[in-house]
PDB file of C-alpha atoms in Angstrom:
ATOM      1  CA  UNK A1338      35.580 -84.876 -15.291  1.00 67.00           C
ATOM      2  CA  UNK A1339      35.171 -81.146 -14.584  1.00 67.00           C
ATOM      3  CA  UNK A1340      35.777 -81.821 -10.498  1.00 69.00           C
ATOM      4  CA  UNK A1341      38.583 -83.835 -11.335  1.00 70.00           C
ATOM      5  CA  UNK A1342      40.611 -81.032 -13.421  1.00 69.00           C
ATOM      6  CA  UNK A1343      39.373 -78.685 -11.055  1.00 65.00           C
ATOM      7  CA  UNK A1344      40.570 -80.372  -8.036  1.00 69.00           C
ATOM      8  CA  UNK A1345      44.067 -81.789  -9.001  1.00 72.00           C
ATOM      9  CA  UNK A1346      45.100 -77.968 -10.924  1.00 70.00           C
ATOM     10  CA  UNK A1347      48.580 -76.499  -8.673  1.00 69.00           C
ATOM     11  CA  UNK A1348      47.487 -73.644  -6.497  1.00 70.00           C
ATOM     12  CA  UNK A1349      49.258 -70.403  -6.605  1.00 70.00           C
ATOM     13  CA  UNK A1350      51.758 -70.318  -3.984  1.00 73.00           C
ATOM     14  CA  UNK A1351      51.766 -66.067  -2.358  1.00 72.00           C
ATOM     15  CA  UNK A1352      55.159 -63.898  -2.420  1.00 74.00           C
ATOM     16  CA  UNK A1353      56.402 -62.162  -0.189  1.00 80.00           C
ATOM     17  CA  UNK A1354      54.852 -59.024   1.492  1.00 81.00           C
ATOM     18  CA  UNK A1355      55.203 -55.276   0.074  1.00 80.00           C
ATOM     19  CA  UNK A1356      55.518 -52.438   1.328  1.00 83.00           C
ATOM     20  CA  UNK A1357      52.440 -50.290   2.553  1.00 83.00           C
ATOM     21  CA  UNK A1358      51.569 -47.664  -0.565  1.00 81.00           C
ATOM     22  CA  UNK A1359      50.079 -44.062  -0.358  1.00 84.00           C
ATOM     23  CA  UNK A1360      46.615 -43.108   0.817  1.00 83.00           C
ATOM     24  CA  UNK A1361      43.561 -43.395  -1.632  1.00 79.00           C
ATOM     25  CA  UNK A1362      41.117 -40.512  -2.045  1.00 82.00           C
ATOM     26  CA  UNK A1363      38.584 -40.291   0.217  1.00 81.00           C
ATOM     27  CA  UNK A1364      35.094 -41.981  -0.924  1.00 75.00           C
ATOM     28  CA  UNK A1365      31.614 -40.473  -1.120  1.00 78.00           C
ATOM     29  CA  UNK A1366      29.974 -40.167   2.150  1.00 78.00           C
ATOM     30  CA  UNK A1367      26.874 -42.104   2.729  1.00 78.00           C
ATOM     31  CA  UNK A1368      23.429 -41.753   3.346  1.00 82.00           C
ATOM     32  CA  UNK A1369      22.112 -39.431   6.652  1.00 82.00           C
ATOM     33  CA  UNK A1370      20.583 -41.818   9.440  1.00 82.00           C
ATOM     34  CA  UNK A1371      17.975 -41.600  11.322  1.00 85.00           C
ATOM     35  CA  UNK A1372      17.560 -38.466  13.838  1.00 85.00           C
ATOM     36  CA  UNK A1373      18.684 -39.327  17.405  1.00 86.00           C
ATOM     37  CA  UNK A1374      16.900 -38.409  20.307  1.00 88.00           C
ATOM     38  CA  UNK A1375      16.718 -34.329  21.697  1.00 87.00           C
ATOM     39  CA  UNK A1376      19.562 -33.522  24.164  1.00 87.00           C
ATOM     40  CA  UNK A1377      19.019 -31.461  27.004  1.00 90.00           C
ATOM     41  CA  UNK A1378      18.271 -27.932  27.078  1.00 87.00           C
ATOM     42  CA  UNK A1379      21.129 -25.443  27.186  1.00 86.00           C
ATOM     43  CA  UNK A1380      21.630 -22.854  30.052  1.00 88.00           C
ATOM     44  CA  UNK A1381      19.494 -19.812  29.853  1.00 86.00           C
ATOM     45  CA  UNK A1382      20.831 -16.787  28.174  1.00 81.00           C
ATOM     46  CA  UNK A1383      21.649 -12.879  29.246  1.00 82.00           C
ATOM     47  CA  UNK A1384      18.521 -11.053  29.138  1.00 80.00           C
ATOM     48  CA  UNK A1385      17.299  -9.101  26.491  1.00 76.00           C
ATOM     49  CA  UNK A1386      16.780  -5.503  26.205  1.00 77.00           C
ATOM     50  CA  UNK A1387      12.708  -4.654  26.391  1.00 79.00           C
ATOM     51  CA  UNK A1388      11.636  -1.511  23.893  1.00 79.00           C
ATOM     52  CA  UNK A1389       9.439   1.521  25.228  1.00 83.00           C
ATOM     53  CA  UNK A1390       5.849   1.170  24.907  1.00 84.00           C
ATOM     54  CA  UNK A1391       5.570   4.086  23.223  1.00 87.00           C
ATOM     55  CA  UNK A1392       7.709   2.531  20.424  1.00 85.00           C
ATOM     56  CA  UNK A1393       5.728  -0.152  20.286  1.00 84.00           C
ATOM     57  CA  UNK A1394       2.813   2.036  20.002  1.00 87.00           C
ATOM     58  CA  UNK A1395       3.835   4.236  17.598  1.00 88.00           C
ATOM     59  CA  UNK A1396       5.235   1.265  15.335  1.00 86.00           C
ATOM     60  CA  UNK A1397       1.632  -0.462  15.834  1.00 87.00           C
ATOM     61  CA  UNK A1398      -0.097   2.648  14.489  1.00 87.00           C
ATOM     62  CA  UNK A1399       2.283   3.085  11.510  1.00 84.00           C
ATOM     63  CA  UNK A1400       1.278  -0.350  10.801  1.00 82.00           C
ATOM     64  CA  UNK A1401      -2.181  -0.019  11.293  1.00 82.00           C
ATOM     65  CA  UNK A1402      -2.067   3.372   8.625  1.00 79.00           C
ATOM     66  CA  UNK A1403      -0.151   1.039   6.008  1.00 74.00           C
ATOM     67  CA  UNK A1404      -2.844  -1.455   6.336  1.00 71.00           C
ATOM     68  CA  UNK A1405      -5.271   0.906   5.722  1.00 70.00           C
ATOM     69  CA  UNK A1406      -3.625   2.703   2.826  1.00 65.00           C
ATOM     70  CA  UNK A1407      -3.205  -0.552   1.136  1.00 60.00           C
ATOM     71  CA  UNK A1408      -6.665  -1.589   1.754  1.00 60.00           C
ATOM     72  CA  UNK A1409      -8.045   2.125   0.854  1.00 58.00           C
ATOM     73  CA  UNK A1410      -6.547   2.731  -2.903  1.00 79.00           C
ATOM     74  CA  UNK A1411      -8.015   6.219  -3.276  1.00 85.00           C
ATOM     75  CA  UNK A1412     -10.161   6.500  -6.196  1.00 89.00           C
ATOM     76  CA  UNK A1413     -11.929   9.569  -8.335  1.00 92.00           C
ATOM     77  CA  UNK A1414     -16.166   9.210  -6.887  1.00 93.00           C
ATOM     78  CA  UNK A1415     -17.147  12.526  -8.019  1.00 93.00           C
ATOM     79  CA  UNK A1416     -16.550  15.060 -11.125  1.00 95.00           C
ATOM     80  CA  UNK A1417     -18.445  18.609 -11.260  1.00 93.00           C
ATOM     81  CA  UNK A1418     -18.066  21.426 -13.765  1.00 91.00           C
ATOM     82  CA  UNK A1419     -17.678  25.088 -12.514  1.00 87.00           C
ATOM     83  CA  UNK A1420     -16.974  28.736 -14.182  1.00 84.00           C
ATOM     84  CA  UNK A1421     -15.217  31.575 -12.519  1.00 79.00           C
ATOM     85  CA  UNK A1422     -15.149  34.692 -13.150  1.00 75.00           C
ATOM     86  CA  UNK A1423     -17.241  37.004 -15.974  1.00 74.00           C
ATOM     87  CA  UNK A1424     -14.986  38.261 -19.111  1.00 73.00           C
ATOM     88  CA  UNK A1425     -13.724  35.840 -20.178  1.00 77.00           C
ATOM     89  CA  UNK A1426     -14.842  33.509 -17.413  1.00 79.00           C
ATOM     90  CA  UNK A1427     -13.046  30.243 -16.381  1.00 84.00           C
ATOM     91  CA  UNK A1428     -14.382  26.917 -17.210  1.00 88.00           C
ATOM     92  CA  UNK A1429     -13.115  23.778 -16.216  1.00 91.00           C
ATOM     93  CA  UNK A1430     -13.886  20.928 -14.549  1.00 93.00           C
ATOM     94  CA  UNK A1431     -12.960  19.562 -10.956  1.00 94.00           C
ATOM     95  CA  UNK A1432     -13.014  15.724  -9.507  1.00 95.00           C
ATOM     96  CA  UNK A1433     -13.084  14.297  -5.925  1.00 95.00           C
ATOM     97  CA  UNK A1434     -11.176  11.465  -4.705  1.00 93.00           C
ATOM     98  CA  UNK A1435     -12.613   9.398  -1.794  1.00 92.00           C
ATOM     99  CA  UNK A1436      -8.977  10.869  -0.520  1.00 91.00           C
ATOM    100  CA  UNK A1437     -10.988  14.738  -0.298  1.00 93.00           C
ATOM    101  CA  UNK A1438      -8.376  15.226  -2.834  1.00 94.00           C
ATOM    102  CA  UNK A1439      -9.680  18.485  -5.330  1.00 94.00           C
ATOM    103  CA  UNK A1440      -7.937  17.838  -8.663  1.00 95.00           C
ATOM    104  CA  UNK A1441      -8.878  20.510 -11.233  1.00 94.00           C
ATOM    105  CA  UNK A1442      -8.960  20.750 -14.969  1.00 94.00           C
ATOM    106  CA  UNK A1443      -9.260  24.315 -16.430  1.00 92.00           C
ATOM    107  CA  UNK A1444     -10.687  24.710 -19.863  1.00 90.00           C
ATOM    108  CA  UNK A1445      -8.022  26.455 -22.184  1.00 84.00           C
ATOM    109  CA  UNK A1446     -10.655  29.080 -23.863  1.00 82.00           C
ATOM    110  CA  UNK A1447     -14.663  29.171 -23.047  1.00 78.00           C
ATOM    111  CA  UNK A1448     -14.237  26.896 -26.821  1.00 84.00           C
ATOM    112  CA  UNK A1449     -11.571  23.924 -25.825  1.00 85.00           C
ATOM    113  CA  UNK A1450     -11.782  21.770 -23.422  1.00 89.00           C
ATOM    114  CA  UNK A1451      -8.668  21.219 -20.727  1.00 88.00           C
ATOM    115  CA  UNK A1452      -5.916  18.243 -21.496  1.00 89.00           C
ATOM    116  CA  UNK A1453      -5.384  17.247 -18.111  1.00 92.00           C
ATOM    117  CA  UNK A1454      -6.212  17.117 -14.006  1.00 93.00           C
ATOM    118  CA  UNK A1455      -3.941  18.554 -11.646  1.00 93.00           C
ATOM    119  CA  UNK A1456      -4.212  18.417  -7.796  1.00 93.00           C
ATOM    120  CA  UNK A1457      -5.375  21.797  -6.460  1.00 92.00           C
ATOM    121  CA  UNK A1458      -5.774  21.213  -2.503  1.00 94.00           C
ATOM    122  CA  UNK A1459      -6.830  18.335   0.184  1.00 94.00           C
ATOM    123  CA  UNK A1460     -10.376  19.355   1.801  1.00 94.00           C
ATOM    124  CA  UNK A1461      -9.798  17.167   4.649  1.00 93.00           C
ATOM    125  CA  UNK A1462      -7.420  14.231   6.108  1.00 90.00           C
ATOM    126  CA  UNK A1463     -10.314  11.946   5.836  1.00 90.00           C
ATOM    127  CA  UNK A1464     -10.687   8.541   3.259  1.00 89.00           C
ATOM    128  CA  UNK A1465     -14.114   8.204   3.007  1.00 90.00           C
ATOM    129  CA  UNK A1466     -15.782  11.085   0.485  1.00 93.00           C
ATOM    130  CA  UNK A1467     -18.507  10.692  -1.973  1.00 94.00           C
ATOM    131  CA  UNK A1468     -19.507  13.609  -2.987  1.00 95.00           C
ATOM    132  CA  UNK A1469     -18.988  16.949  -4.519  1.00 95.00           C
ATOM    133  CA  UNK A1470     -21.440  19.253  -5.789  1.00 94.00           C
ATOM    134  CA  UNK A1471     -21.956  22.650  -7.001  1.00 91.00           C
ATOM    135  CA  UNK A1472     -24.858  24.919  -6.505  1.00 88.00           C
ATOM    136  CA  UNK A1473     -23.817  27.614  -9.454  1.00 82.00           C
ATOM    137  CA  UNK A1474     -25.011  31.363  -8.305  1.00 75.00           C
ATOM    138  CA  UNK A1475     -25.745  33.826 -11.186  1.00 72.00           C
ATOM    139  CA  UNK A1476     -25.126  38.031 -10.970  1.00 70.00           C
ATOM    140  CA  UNK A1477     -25.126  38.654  -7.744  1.00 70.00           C
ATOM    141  CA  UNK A1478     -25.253  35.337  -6.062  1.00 80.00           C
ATOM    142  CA  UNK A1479     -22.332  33.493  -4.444  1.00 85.00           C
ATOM    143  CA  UNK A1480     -21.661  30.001  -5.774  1.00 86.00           C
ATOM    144  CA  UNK A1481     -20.811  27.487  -3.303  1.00 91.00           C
ATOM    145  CA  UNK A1482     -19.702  23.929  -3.528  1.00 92.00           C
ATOM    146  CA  UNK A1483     -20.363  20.842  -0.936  1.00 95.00           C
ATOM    147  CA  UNK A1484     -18.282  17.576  -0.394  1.00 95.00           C
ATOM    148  CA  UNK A1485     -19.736  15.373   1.946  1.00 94.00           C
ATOM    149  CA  UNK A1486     -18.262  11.973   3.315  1.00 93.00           C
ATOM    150  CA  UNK A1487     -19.902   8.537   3.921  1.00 91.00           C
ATOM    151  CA  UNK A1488     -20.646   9.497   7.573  1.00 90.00           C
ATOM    152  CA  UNK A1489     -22.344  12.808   6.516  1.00 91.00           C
ATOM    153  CA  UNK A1490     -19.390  14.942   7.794  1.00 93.00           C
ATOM    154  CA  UNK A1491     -19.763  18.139   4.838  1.00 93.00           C
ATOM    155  CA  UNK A1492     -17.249  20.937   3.494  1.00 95.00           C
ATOM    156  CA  UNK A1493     -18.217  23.772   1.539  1.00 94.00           C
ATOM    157  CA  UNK A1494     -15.918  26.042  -0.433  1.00 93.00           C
ATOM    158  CA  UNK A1495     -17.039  29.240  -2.437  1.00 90.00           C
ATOM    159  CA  UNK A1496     -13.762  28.809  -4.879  1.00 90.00           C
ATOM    160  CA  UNK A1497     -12.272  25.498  -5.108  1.00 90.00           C
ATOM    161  CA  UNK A1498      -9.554  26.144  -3.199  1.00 92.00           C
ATOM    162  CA  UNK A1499     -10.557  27.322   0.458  1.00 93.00           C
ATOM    163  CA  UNK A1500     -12.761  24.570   2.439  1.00 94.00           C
ATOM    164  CA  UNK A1501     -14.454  24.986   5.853  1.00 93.00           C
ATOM    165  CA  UNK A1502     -15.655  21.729   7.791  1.00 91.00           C
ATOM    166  CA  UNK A1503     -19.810  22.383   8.322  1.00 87.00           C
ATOM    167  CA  UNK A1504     -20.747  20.039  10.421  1.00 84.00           C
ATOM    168  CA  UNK A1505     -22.159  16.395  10.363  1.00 83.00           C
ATOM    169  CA  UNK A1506     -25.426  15.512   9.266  1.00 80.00           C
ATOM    170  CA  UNK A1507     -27.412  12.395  10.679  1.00 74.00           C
ATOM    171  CA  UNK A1508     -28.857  10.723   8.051  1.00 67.00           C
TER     172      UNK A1508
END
């Protein structure tokens, strides 16, 4: 029964043909396909300008000293006490860094300890120090103090503050 109403229903008959009507919007773009295959080279460019090598040098050993001041984080390896002088004298304390910085912490009376270190002088441009001692002299001796370095390079100083290189000692 169903093929028989279906079949024997009027069809719609078309009208005539409008006019074309505006654009639509544009629709999303699809999905990227597959990579082709690489085209030919392109011609060779203008030649470049080559640097000095002894800008290249000098930029290899500014390198090479940043490397080694991040890998070398200077650090305190040595703290001494000392006195100077004779009425009142002055106490303190001083510390070495593995830099051969001196930093220095005077005593405020010969009762009170100091608050803080301050830096006093560089011994040597060297990063490798361990070492600082002081051989104290009493009336009428000179006191002298040593720094030595990993390699047994040594500095002495009578004050602190002055520091002659004394050799190298084989060890």
């Amino acid at each position: 029964m169903l093929v028989i109403i279906v079949g024997c229903t009027p069809k719609a008959i078309p009208g005539p043909e409008g006019t074309q009507g505006a654009t639509g919007k544009e629709g999303s773009s699809g999905q990227t396909g597959e990579r082709g295959m690489q085209g030919p080279p392109g011609p060779k460019g203008q030649s470049g300008k080559s640097v000095s090598a002894e800008l290249v040098n000098s930029l290899k050993e500014k390198l090479e000293l940043l490397d080694q001041t991040m890998q070398d984080e200077e650090k305190i390896c040595s703290i001494i006490s000392y006195k100077a002088g004779i009425a009142p004298p002055i106490l303190g304390f001083a510390a070495l860094t593995t830099g051969g910085k001196v930093l220095i912490m005077k005593n405020s009376s010969p009762v009170s300890i100091g608050d803080k270190f301050v830096f006093s002088v560089q011994i040597a441009d060297r990063t490798d120090f361990i070492s600082m001692n002081v051989l104290t002299g009493t009336e009428g001796e000179k006191t002298f103090y040593v720094a030595i370095t990993s390699d047994g390079y040594h500095y002495y100083s009578e004050d602190l503050k002055r520091w002659n290189a004394q050799g190298q000692s084989s060890f």
